[in-house]
């Protein structure tokens, strides 16, 4: 079975986020003075072929922990692991 | 919408007739798309070819002239330098970061396709004024894109230029030059023997719907403001894939498994395959089913004209195929045999077993149309030239004038730009950005390449012939100033719509100026690129031929740097200053006028000055040397002071107004400093070489003193000069 | 000296300064040994360098993918036995990702790549990079990176400082550490750190581009000399 | 009122995603051969002070369009705009 998976990766709260700061810095010039605490993270989407959802979730968890995020500075959240019925590109005949 | 297909693809009725004659039938849509791509202005040079033939292309140093992926020059020791410049202005106007990034990728592959290792990049750039927010966005995006790509592939960006002028606002000019080095006997050119039955091995990235119609639509049709349709044609660069592609390609060259190597750029696979076949005087079979795709169900014409980046095509003997594919795999690249060469001149394309196109390869690659388009000088040219600002009344005080000129972003330090580029990687950079030219040493020798790129926007706008000639002269002077001999040039010719007679006139004049200067300075043209249609509405960019100069110094330890070092060194001006403020930076920023005659250029004097600079350096006479150009003598002296962290005291001749002395941009000049005991030697040599000179003063101290006019601390002026661009960017 | 120390330099896909590191090793009198990321083989080297560049394009995170390379298993074992391991720029990032060094490197504070000659101050001589150098000594070397801002969680940072794991800090010519000279906004202006044992060191500046006097300042020479000496000590 | 806002930014479909491609290429060597079509995007979180949710959503939309995404190559999706009662970092006394 194919699962569509989606993982969010965020910088840990105590760390300064240079990209977020830059966005905050640009806001007033555009007329927005009511925005605060901008944080820029990543989100990664992909498909996993697995026996069942539990297996898929376990693998996504491992990938997120070992590869997609760096525990020293980041946290991650699995946003979704959903059975996917359509064809992805790689399924072409 | 109901426009006939050939017109929609940018082919004219006449061109369609030619295609019909060649094929003896009506072309099918795939064939039309292939012709449209190959016969576009961008690929066929149909408007420029007749003029480009006037350029001098020969010399004992030239190994490969125009016509190949890039030119090559002999530098001795069995080594060849391969170099070329290209424009990526249109894509950069749509998406500055990716447009510039993929521009770097494209020119680097041209160099690699010759079998050369890319060792340096230069990036001549032009934008609208930084007071405008969109121009700031384009400028910072382009610079970040060049850095993002160049830094990631490990090729140092060691030079370039940045100019700002209103006409380059809607259409920024983004050129990139790449320089590579190869064993001369290993160069991959069409002179290689190619066999029937040899395989076409496509390697690198998969093919997607990138830049479909990019050639004919993006590069050959004028960008309309806010044009939405061209947006999907944006491509994302993958510098990591490019780095792998470079290494794999060079390993293939090294192992000598190749009969040919082609980059995939404009017109994608169509261009690479038809050129490979045509150069070998053969035909080819191309099997589109074998092409690795990034997305499902691309149509034949899409696969044929896709401009997906980071792909190369190798011609490989069947018995070396295994080895070639192993090399690709080792570098993590996929590869696929997509066809083979065969006798006869036909290119047959198949998809799903059916023939989808059948065209003589040469008719695509070599037999494109050629136009001798009408030319006419624009109205009012003479009035503008006659409106010379040189003897205008000047009410500005000298210090204010100097401040204005130094903080003009055309003159001010470009550190904000080049600090974003890795100029050190590969470990050959003897002198990086910030001097007259960059110096890259050749491993295992004392030789070094000396590289400069120059274009003269304002001069060209006033007088395109002079603008081009000055660009060649300045590029060569930049190189000679360091003590290197100018060897050859490449160029990128950036112009408006060639279907307008004024633009074509500018083009023809520029070619003549370039040709004359190259002849006089003995720097043949080894290649280049033409970028037309740089206009929106009726506002074209300034005619902008940009010159990329290659020079060689035999012993890099003798190179002369621009900074004053130490005190008590006599300072000389080599050459003469004339009252020539037409088209100068001073006229623009202080007098607020763009008119008049650009400085005269006497090519014989120029050659004499340059010979003097090279000989003086070789005799180790000079302590510093700096070319005198934009901003005139004042800027030259200030830059030497800042570079060397050393002030000076200079006397100015009293017989001309101060602003002429300080800011006239007379050609064929340089400012040098010499150890006191070498001063006589320099003077004797200058006399012998027939170069007039005058002693300006002496180096030393923390201040810059122009006798009776100005007295400024080097440190303060450095601040002005360094901070000008960051300040403007801060908005 | 019976033999020259063998210094391995690993090439990952996307490594860029690998040849430069090899050249500098040779310039300083060592034997440069090219190593390949996909091989479980360190070829009997006495020290190993993870060079600068953009391994795997630095996509996702710098060093995130390279740390899984086959050769990294050997690097880990080598480090655990006390072997000298030097990570330069991207190599530093890889060592952090691999957990061999504390902290992490994120985008420069100014969000732009920066290529510039800087001064760094030696903070600890208890490392294979700075043995024989006095604390407080100032060396001139270039940086060239877009993601060199050193960060760590508050607890980690305290430990790094308390245990003296900082090897180099960005500073002015006179050695003064201040914000103006902190080229990328690193916490505590940290330019390089070491492992507890001092045999694993990472730094953002490029000492390999500062050994040949024909090309500029030579602040990298004493660092390479120290690395070679440490390597030799193992022979 | 304070709203916690969250926006996803993705590369337009059809465009090459070099990051996704590099991750995908490296996965098999780490033992994961069942992963495909990796795409990496950004997600941006911040707080907006606004009269009501409609106003907040309108502003987030405009910010996403003008500042957080590059419309030439990216699309965005507003993932959430939710009333927020707690204290943010900037509210600390
Ligand atoms: N876009 C750029 N990229 C890299 N280096 C640049 C760029 N623009 C300017 N420079 C560098 O700044 C220095 C000054 O540029 P310029 O004023 O055009 O020099 P010159 O007038 O001597 O030709 C040169 O060393 C040049 O290479
Ligand atoms: Mg110039």
Tab-separated table of N, CA and C in Angstrom, chain B residues 112-248:
chain	number	residue	atom	x	y	z
B	112	UNK	N	32.484	22.747	-19.957
B	112	UNK	CA	32.698	21.325	-19.712
B	112	UNK	C	32.570	20.532	-21.015
B	113	UNK	N	31.650	20.972	-21.878
B	113	UNK	CA	31.442	20.269	-23.146
B	113	UNK	C	32.686	20.293	-24.027
B	114	UNK	N	33.589	21.233	-23.756
B	114	UNK	CA	34.852	21.267	-24.502
B	114	UNK	C	35.892	20.357	-23.850
B	115	UNK	N	35.528	19.731	-22.768
B	115	UNK	CA	36.469	18.874	-22.062
B	115	UNK	C	37.331	19.625	-21.066
B	116	UNK	N	36.915	20.833	-20.721
B	116	UNK	CA	37.736	21.670	-19.838
B	116	UNK	C	37.149	21.721	-18.429
B	117	UNK	N	38.024	21.842	-17.434
B	117	UNK	CA	37.552	22.029	-16.058
B	117	UNK	C	37.289	23.505	-15.830
B	118	UNK	N	36.072	23.866	-15.412
B	118	UNK	CA	35.777	25.274	-15.143
B	118	UNK	C	36.569	25.753	-13.937
B	119	UNK	N	37.296	26.848	-14.100
B	119	UNK	CA	38.113	27.327	-12.983
B	119	UNK	C	37.765	28.749	-12.557
B	120	UNK	N	36.909	29.430	-13.287
B	120	UNK	CA	36.555	30.790	-12.856
B	120	UNK	C	35.254	31.237	-13.510
B	121	UNK	N	34.535	32.072	-12.781
B	121	UNK	CA	33.327	32.707	-13.298
B	121	UNK	C	33.447	34.216	-13.123
B	122	UNK	N	32.865	34.970	-14.055
B	122	UNK	CA	32.742	36.423	-13.908
B	122	UNK	C	31.307	36.781	-14.258
B	123	UNK	N	30.787	37.835	-13.621
B	123	UNK	CA	29.375	38.120	-13.841
B	123	UNK	C	29.085	39.594	-14.098
B	124	UNK	N	29.203	40.020	-15.339
B	124	UNK	CA	28.832	41.397	-15.670
B	124	UNK	C	27.309	41.573	-15.602
B	125	UNK	N	26.863	42.555	-14.793
B	125	UNK	CA	25.432	42.720	-14.532
B	125	UNK	C	25.011	44.176	-14.722
B	126	UNK	N	23.770	44.356	-15.145
B	126	UNK	CA	23.205	45.711	-15.298
B	126	UNK	C	21.754	45.739	-14.861
B	127	UNK	N	21.449	46.732	-14.038
B	127	UNK	CA	20.091	46.868	-13.507
B	127	UNK	C	19.638	48.309	-13.602
B	128	UNK	N	18.349	48.516	-13.322
B	128	UNK	CA	17.859	49.873	-13.157
B	128	UNK	C	18.334	50.433	-11.823
B	129	UNK	N	18.120	51.729	-11.572
B	129	UNK	CA	18.626	52.371	-10.350
B	129	UNK	C	18.100	51.713	-9.076
B	130	UNK	N	18.948	51.676	-8.063
B	130	UNK	CA	18.585	51.013	-6.810
B	130	UNK	C	17.592	51.798	-5.972
B	131	UNK	N	17.241	52.987	-6.425
B	131	UNK	CA	16.230	53.731	-5.690
B	131	UNK	C	14.857	53.092	-5.884
B	132	UNK	N	14.750	52.212	-6.857
B	132	UNK	CA	13.474	51.561	-7.131
B	132	UNK	C	13.448	50.175	-6.480
B	133	UNK	N	12.322	49.878	-5.835
B	133	UNK	CA	12.266	48.636	-5.059
B	133	UNK	C	12.405	47.397	-5.929
B	134	UNK	N	11.757	47.406	-7.088
B	134	UNK	CA	11.846	46.225	-7.947
B	134	UNK	C	13.285	46.002	-8.423
B	135	UNK	N	13.983	47.088	-8.692
B	135	UNK	CA	15.375	46.929	-9.109
B	135	UNK	C	16.231	46.338	-7.993
B	136	UNK	N	15.923	46.745	-6.755
B	136	UNK	CA	16.661	46.162	-5.625
B	136	UNK	C	16.383	44.675	-5.522
B	137	UNK	N	15.122	44.326	-5.746
B	137	UNK	CA	14.728	42.918	-5.701
B	137	UNK	C	15.461	42.118	-6.781
B	138	UNK	N	15.498	42.681	-7.993
B	138	UNK	CA	16.166	41.971	-9.090
B	138	UNK	C	17.668	41.851	-8.824
B	139	UNK	N	18.249	42.945	-8.388
B	139	UNK	CA	19.690	42.978	-8.123
B	139	UNK	C	20.058	41.971	-7.034
B	140	UNK	N	19.361	42.021	-5.903
B	140	UNK	CA	19.770	41.090	-4.841
B	140	UNK	C	19.442	39.651	-5.211
B	141	UNK	N	18.364	39.455	-5.951
B	141	UNK	CA	18.021	38.098	-6.365
B	141	UNK	C	19.048	37.512	-7.330
B	142	UNK	N	19.456	38.322	-8.285
B	142	UNK	CA	20.437	37.842	-9.279
B	142	UNK	C	21.769	37.520	-8.591
B	143	UNK	N	22.206	38.419	-7.737
B	143	UNK	CA	23.484	38.187	-7.054
B	143	UNK	C	23.403	36.915	-6.191
B	144	UNK	N	22.302	36.769	-5.471
B	144	UNK	CA	22.149	35.568	-4.641
B	144	UNK	C	22.102	34.315	-5.512
B	145	UNK	N	21.474	34.421	-6.665
B	145	UNK	CA	21.369	33.259	-7.549
B	145	UNK	C	22.712	32.852	-8.131
B	146	UNK	N	23.499	33.840	-8.527
B	146	UNK	CA	24.829	33.529	-9.060
B	146	UNK	C	25.676	32.881	-7.972
B	147	UNK	N	25.620	33.477	-6.778
B	147	UNK	CA	26.364	32.885	-5.670
B	147	UNK	C	25.828	31.508	-5.318
B	148	UNK	N	24.515	31.400	-5.234
B	148	UNK	CA	23.913	30.134	-4.825
B	148	UNK	C	24.347	28.987	-5.722
B	149	UNK	N	24.434	29.257	-6.992
B	149	UNK	CA	24.804	28.196	-7.935
B	149	UNK	C	26.327	28.038	-8.017
B	150	UNK	N	27.005	29.155	-8.262
B	150	UNK	CA	28.465	29.094	-8.429
B	150	UNK	C	29.166	28.567	-7.187
B	151	UNK	N	28.723	28.991	-6.015
B	151	UNK	CA	29.361	28.537	-4.783
B	151	UNK	C	29.183	27.040	-4.604
B	152	UNK	N	28.033	26.543	-4.996
B	152	UNK	CA	27.689	25.155	-4.733
B	152	UNK	C	28.376	24.195	-5.711
B	153	UNK	N	28.824	24.693	-6.870
B	153	UNK	CA	29.524	23.806	-7.806
B	153	UNK	C	31.039	23.940	-7.669
B	154	UNK	N	31.480	24.825	-6.792
B	154	UNK	CA	32.919	24.897	-6.545
B	154	UNK	C	33.720	25.551	-7.648
B	155	UNK	N	33.124	26.521	-8.321
B	155	UNK	CA	33.880	27.313	-9.292
B	155	UNK	C	33.927	28.736	-8.745
B	156	UNK	N	35.117	29.280	-8.526
B	156	UNK	CA	35.185	30.595	-7.904
B	156	UNK	C	34.662	31.688	-8.838
B	157	UNK	N	33.884	32.601	-8.289
B	157	UNK	CA	33.478	33.790	-9.037
B	157	UNK	C	34.459	34.882	-8.664
B	158	UNK	N	35.282	35.272	-9.620
B	158	UNK	CA	36.423	36.118	-9.289
B	158	UNK	C	36.323	37.526	-9.842
B	159	UNK	N	35.290	37.801	-10.596
B	159	UNK	CA	35.193	39.154	-11.134
B	159	UNK	C	33.855	39.361	-11.789
B	160	UNK	N	33.712	40.527	-12.375
B	160	UNK	CA	32.457	40.883	-13.012
B	160	UNK	C	32.308	42.375	-12.941
B	161	UNK	N	31.133	42.878	-13.168
B	161	UNK	CA	30.880	44.305	-12.976
B	161	UNK	C	29.399	44.491	-12.728
B	162	UNK	N	29.060	45.631	-12.142
B	162	UNK	CA	27.663	45.966	-11.939
B	162	UNK	C	27.465	47.419	-12.316
B	163	UNK	N	26.491	47.661	-13.178
B	163	UNK	CA	26.155	49.038	-13.535
B	163	UNK	C	24.664	49.243	-13.361
B	164	UNK	N	24.315	50.488	-13.113
B	164	UNK	CA	22.913	50.811	-12.896
B	164	UNK	C	22.509	51.933	-13.835
B	165	UNK	N	21.454	51.712	-14.584
B	165	UNK	CA	20.943	52.749	-15.478
B	165	UNK	C	19.495	52.430	-15.797
B	166	UNK	N	18.713	53.481	-15.875
B	166	UNK	CA	17.276	53.348	-16.083
B	166	UNK	C	16.892	52.349	-17.191
B	167	UNK	N	17.541	52.407	-18.359
B	167	UNK	CA	17.105	51.510	-19.442
B	167	UNK	C	17.253	50.024	-19.113
B	168	UNK	N	18.023	49.697	-18.062
B	168	UNK	CA	18.156	48.289	-17.697
B	168	UNK	C	17.205	47.918	-16.557
B	169	UNK	N	16.211	48.784	-16.308
B	169	UNK	CA	15.257	48.508	-15.242
B	169	UNK	C	14.302	47.386	-15.598
B	170	UNK	N	13.498	47.607	-16.611
B	170	UNK	CA	12.531	46.578	-16.996
B	170	UNK	C	13.249	45.341	-17.516
B	171	UNK	N	14.395	45.542	-18.089
B	171	UNK	CA	15.159	44.426	-18.659
B	171	UNK	C	16.576	44.414	-18.108
B	172	UNK	N	16.762	43.779	-16.969
B	172	UNK	CA	18.128	43.709	-16.437
B	172	UNK	C	18.992	42.886	-17.380
B	173	UNK	N	20.278	43.176	-17.364
B	173	UNK	CA	21.206	42.451	-18.225
B	173	UNK	C	22.088	41.569	-17.351
B	174	UNK	N	21.930	40.276	-17.535
B	174	UNK	CA	22.653	39.313	-16.704
B	174	UNK	C	23.527	38.455	-17.613
B	175	UNK	N	24.820	38.697	-17.551
B	175	UNK	CA	25.766	37.920	-18.349
B	175	UNK	C	26.656	37.132	-17.401
B	176	UNK	N	27.056	35.970	-17.822
B	176	UNK	CA	28.003	35.204	-17.010
B	176	UNK	C	29.082	34.641	-17.928
B	177	UNK	N	30.310	34.764	-17.483
B	177	UNK	CA	31.442	34.246	-18.244
B	177	UNK	C	32.073	33.110	-17.450
B	178	UNK	N	32.432	32.054	-18.157
B	178	UNK	CA	33.117	30.950	-17.490
B	178	UNK	C	34.434	30.684	-18.208
B	179	UNK	N	35.447	30.361	-17.424
B	179	UNK	CA	36.777	30.075	-17.945
B	179	UNK	C	37.170	28.679	-17.477
B	180	UNK	N	37.706	27.893	-18.400
B	180	UNK	CA	38.109	26.543	-18.027
B	180	UNK	C	39.495	26.235	-18.542
B	181	UNK	N	40.037	25.139	-18.074
B	181	UNK	CA	41.372	24.756	-18.521
B	181	UNK	C	41.390	23.277	-18.905
B	182	UNK	N	42.156	22.969	-19.944
B	182	UNK	CA	42.217	21.589	-20.436
B	182	UNK	C	43.591	21.313	-21.015
B	183	UNK	N	43.931	20.044	-21.105
B	183	UNK	CA	45.085	19.655	-21.908
B	183	UNK	C	44.712	19.962	-23.356
B	184	UNK	N	45.576	20.680	-24.053
B	184	UNK	CA	45.217	21.091	-25.409
B	184	UNK	C	44.896	19.888	-26.295
B	185	UNK	N	45.601	18.788	-26.087
B	185	UNK	CA	45.369	17.634	-26.968
B	185	UNK	C	44.169	16.804	-26.523
B	186	UNK	N	43.528	17.217	-25.446
B	186	UNK	CA	42.349	16.496	-24.978
B	186	UNK	C	41.054	17.254	-25.243
B	187	UNK	N	41.168	18.443	-25.832
B	187	UNK	CA	39.961	19.243	-26.070
B	187	UNK	C	38.945	18.415	-26.842
B	188	UNK	N	37.691	18.527	-26.447
B	188	UNK	CA	36.650	17.799	-27.153
B	188	UNK	C	36.006	18.752	-28.153
B	189	UNK	N	36.443	18.666	-29.409
B	189	UNK	CA	35.869	19.536	-30.438
B	189	UNK	C	35.335	18.662	-31.559
B	190	UNK	N	34.729	19.314	-32.532
B	190	UNK	CA	34.170	18.544	-33.637
B	190	UNK	C	35.265	17.946	-34.509
B	191	UNK	N	36.534	18.308	-34.197
B	191	UNK	CA	37.617	17.728	-34.967
B	191	UNK	C	37.827	16.255	-34.593
B	192	UNK	N	37.239	15.825	-33.482
B	192	UNK	CA	37.397	14.420	-33.089
B	192	UNK	C	36.774	13.485	-34.111
B	193	UNK	N	37.392	12.345	-34.249
B	193	UNK	CA	36.842	11.362	-35.167
B	193	UNK	C	35.614	10.705	-34.536
B	194	UNK	N	34.548	10.671	-35.305
B	194	UNK	CA	33.309	10.090	-34.812
B	194	UNK	C	32.913	8.959	-35.753
B	195	UNK	N	32.448	7.853	-35.184
B	195	UNK	CA	32.146	6.685	-36.001
B	195	UNK	C	30.658	6.447	-36.145
B	196	UNK	N	30.345	5.872	-37.273
B	196	UNK	CA	28.991	5.405	-37.488
B	196	UNK	C	28.689	4.350	-36.428
B	197	UNK	N	27.506	4.390	-35.901
B	197	UNK	CA	27.157	3.381	-34.896
B	197	UNK	C	27.504	3.799	-33.481
B	198	UNK	N	28.177	4.928	-33.334
B	198	UNK	CA	28.469	5.395	-31.978
B	198	UNK	C	27.171	5.800	-31.298
B	199	UNK	N	27.179	5.671	-29.963
B	199	UNK	CA	25.931	5.817	-29.222
B	199	UNK	C	25.781	7.209	-28.631
B	200	UNK	N	24.540	7.641	-28.538
B	200	UNK	CA	24.230	8.917	-27.893
B	200	UNK	C	23.838	8.610	-26.462
B	201	UNK	N	24.692	8.996	-25.532
B	201	UNK	CA	24.437	8.710	-24.124
B	201	UNK	C	24.020	10.001	-23.417
B	202	UNK	N	22.764	10.015	-22.996
B	202	UNK	CA	22.248	11.190	-22.289
B	202	UNK	C	22.451	10.953	-20.802
B	203	UNK	N	23.117	11.871	-20.121
B	203	UNK	CA	23.318	11.648	-18.687
B	203	UNK	C	23.059	12.899	-17.875
B	204	UNK	N	22.791	12.685	-16.579
B	204	UNK	CA	22.464	13.793	-15.693
B	204	UNK	C	20.993	13.774	-15.329
B	205	UNK	N	20.409	14.933	-15.241
B	205	UNK	CA	19.045	15.058	-14.728
B	205	UNK	C	18.017	14.454	-15.680
B	206	UNK	N	16.870	14.140	-15.131
B	206	UNK	CA	15.761	13.667	-15.949
B	206	UNK	C	15.131	14.862	-16.660
B	207	UNK	N	14.363	14.544	-17.693
B	207	UNK	CA	13.773	15.593	-18.520
B	207	UNK	C	12.352	15.902	-18.056
B	208	UNK	N	12.103	17.170	-17.808
B	208	UNK	CA	10.753	17.589	-17.409
B	208	UNK	C	10.242	18.645	-18.372
B	209	UNK	N	9.133	19.265	-17.993
B	209	UNK	CA	8.563	20.277	-18.888
B	209	UNK	C	9.215	21.639	-18.652
B	210	UNK	N	10.485	21.659	-18.538
B	210	UNK	CA	11.161	22.926	-18.236
B	210	UNK	C	11.433	23.702	-19.505
B	211	UNK	N	11.112	24.973	-19.463
B	211	UNK	CA	11.500	25.848	-20.563
B	211	UNK	C	11.029	25.340	-21.906
B	212	UNK	N	9.915	24.633	-21.904
B	212	UNK	CA	9.371	24.219	-23.194
B	212	UNK	C	9.033	25.494	-23.950
B	213	UNK	N	9.527	25.595	-25.139
B	213	UNK	CA	9.270	26.825	-25.889
B	213	UNK	C	10.042	27.993	-25.299
B	214	UNK	N	10.906	27.691	-24.347
B	214	UNK	CA	11.673	28.763	-23.723
B	214	UNK	C	12.489	29.493	-24.759
B	215	UNK	N	13.078	28.757	-25.646
B	215	UNK	CA	13.909	29.367	-26.676
B	215	UNK	C	13.083	30.305	-27.534
B	216	UNK	N	12.019	29.769	-28.078
B	216	UNK	CA	11.305	30.612	-29.027
B	216	UNK	C	10.432	31.643	-28.334
B	217	UNK	N	9.892	31.301	-27.202
B	217	UNK	CA	8.994	32.263	-26.569
B	217	UNK	C	9.745	33.215	-25.651
B	218	UNK	N	10.569	32.653	-24.765
B	218	UNK	CA	11.215	33.525	-23.788
B	218	UNK	C	12.297	34.385	-24.408
B	219	UNK	N	13.140	33.781	-25.210
B	219	UNK	CA	14.302	34.523	-25.677
B	219	UNK	C	14.024	35.310	-26.942
B	220	UNK	N	13.046	34.915	-27.728
B	220	UNK	CA	12.886	35.592	-29.008
B	220	UNK	C	11.669	36.485	-29.088
B	221	UNK	N	10.854	36.472	-28.070
B	221	UNK	CA	9.728	37.393	-28.120
B	221	UNK	C	9.877	38.386	-26.988
B	222	UNK	N	9.596	39.584	-27.285
B	222	UNK	CA	9.807	40.637	-26.317
B	222	UNK	C	8.953	40.399	-25.077
B	223	UNK	N	9.572	40.605	-23.941
B	223	UNK	CA	8.838	40.454	-22.683
B	223	UNK	C	7.875	41.607	-22.507
B	224	UNK	N	6.622	41.314	-22.369
B	224	UNK	CA	5.675	42.382	-22.068
B	224	UNK	C	5.588	42.503	-20.556
B	225	UNK	N	5.381	43.681	-20.089
B	225	UNK	CA	5.336	43.879	-18.657
B	225	UNK	C	4.238	43.027	-18.014
B	226	UNK	N	4.582	42.393	-16.904
B	226	UNK	CA	3.621	41.599	-16.166
B	226	UNK	C	3.159	40.367	-16.922
B	227	UNK	N	3.920	40.019	-17.960
B	227	UNK	CA	3.504	38.889	-18.772
B	227	UNK	C	3.410	37.610	-17.950
B	228	UNK	N	2.237	37.054	-17.910
B	228	UNK	CA	2.008	35.887	-17.066
B	228	UNK	C	2.435	34.590	-17.758
B	229	UNK	N	2.251	34.569	-19.085
B	229	UNK	CA	2.466	33.281	-19.769
B	229	UNK	C	3.885	32.761	-19.660
B	230	UNK	N	4.846	33.690	-19.591
B	230	UNK	CA	6.218	33.193	-19.593
B	230	UNK	C	6.581	32.592	-18.225
B	231	UNK	N	5.737	32.769	-17.250
B	231	UNK	CA	6.119	32.328	-15.910
B	231	UNK	C	6.321	30.827	-15.753
B	232	UNK	N	5.446	30.025	-16.298
B	232	UNK	CA	5.674	28.592	-16.119
B	232	UNK	C	6.997	28.125	-16.720
B	233	UNK	N	7.602	28.962	-17.527
B	233	UNK	CA	8.863	28.553	-18.139
B	233	UNK	C	10.053	28.702	-17.202
B	234	UNK	N	9.813	29.193	-16.013
B	234	UNK	CA	10.911	29.330	-15.062
B	234	UNK	C	11.471	27.959	-14.720
B	235	UNK	N	12.774	27.920	-14.570
B	235	UNK	CA	13.375	26.653	-14.196
B	235	UNK	C	14.118	26.782	-12.894
B	236	UNK	N	14.156	25.682	-12.169
B	236	UNK	CA	14.870	25.655	-10.909
B	236	UNK	C	16.221	24.992	-11.148
B	237	UNK	N	17.263	25.662	-10.732
B	237	UNK	CA	18.597	25.094	-10.908
B	237	UNK	C	18.914	24.086	-9.809
B	238	UNK	N	19.697	23.096	-10.168
B	238	UNK	CA	20.133	22.093	-9.197
B	238	UNK	C	21.656	22.020	-9.237
B	239	UNK	N	22.311	22.928	-8.512
B	239	UNK	CA	23.766	22.992	-8.610
B	239	UNK	C	24.456	21.711	-8.151
B	240	UNK	N	23.824	21.002	-7.231
B	240	UNK	CA	24.429	19.748	-6.782
B	240	UNK	C	24.524	18.771	-7.958
B	241	UNK	N	23.432	18.677	-8.724
B	241	UNK	CA	23.465	17.808	-9.903
B	241	UNK	C	24.527	18.284	-10.889
B	242	UNK	N	24.682	19.602	-10.997
B	242	UNK	CA	25.679	20.153	-11.923
B	242	UNK	C	27.098	19.774	-11.500
B	243	UNK	N	27.335	19.845	-10.219
B	243	UNK	CA	28.674	19.485	-9.719
B	243	UNK	C	28.990	18.029	-10.087
B	244	UNK	N	28.014	17.154	-9.910
B	244	UNK	CA	28.227	15.753	-10.263
B	244	UNK	C	28.435	15.615	-11.768
B	245	UNK	N	27.691	16.403	-12.512
B	245	UNK	CA	27.795	16.374	-13.974
B	245	UNK	C	29.190	16.814	-14.434
B	246	UNK	N	29.723	17.830	-13.793
B	246	UNK	CA	31.066	18.307	-14.126
B	246	UNK	C	32.076	17.186	-13.884
B	247	UNK	N	31.996	16.602	-12.700
B	247	UNK	CA	32.996	15.584	-12.349
B	247	UNK	C	32.873	14.366	-13.258
B	248	UNK	N	31.642	13.937	-13.519
B	248	UNK	CA	31.462	12.761	-14.374
B	248	UNK	C	31.961	13.068	-15.787
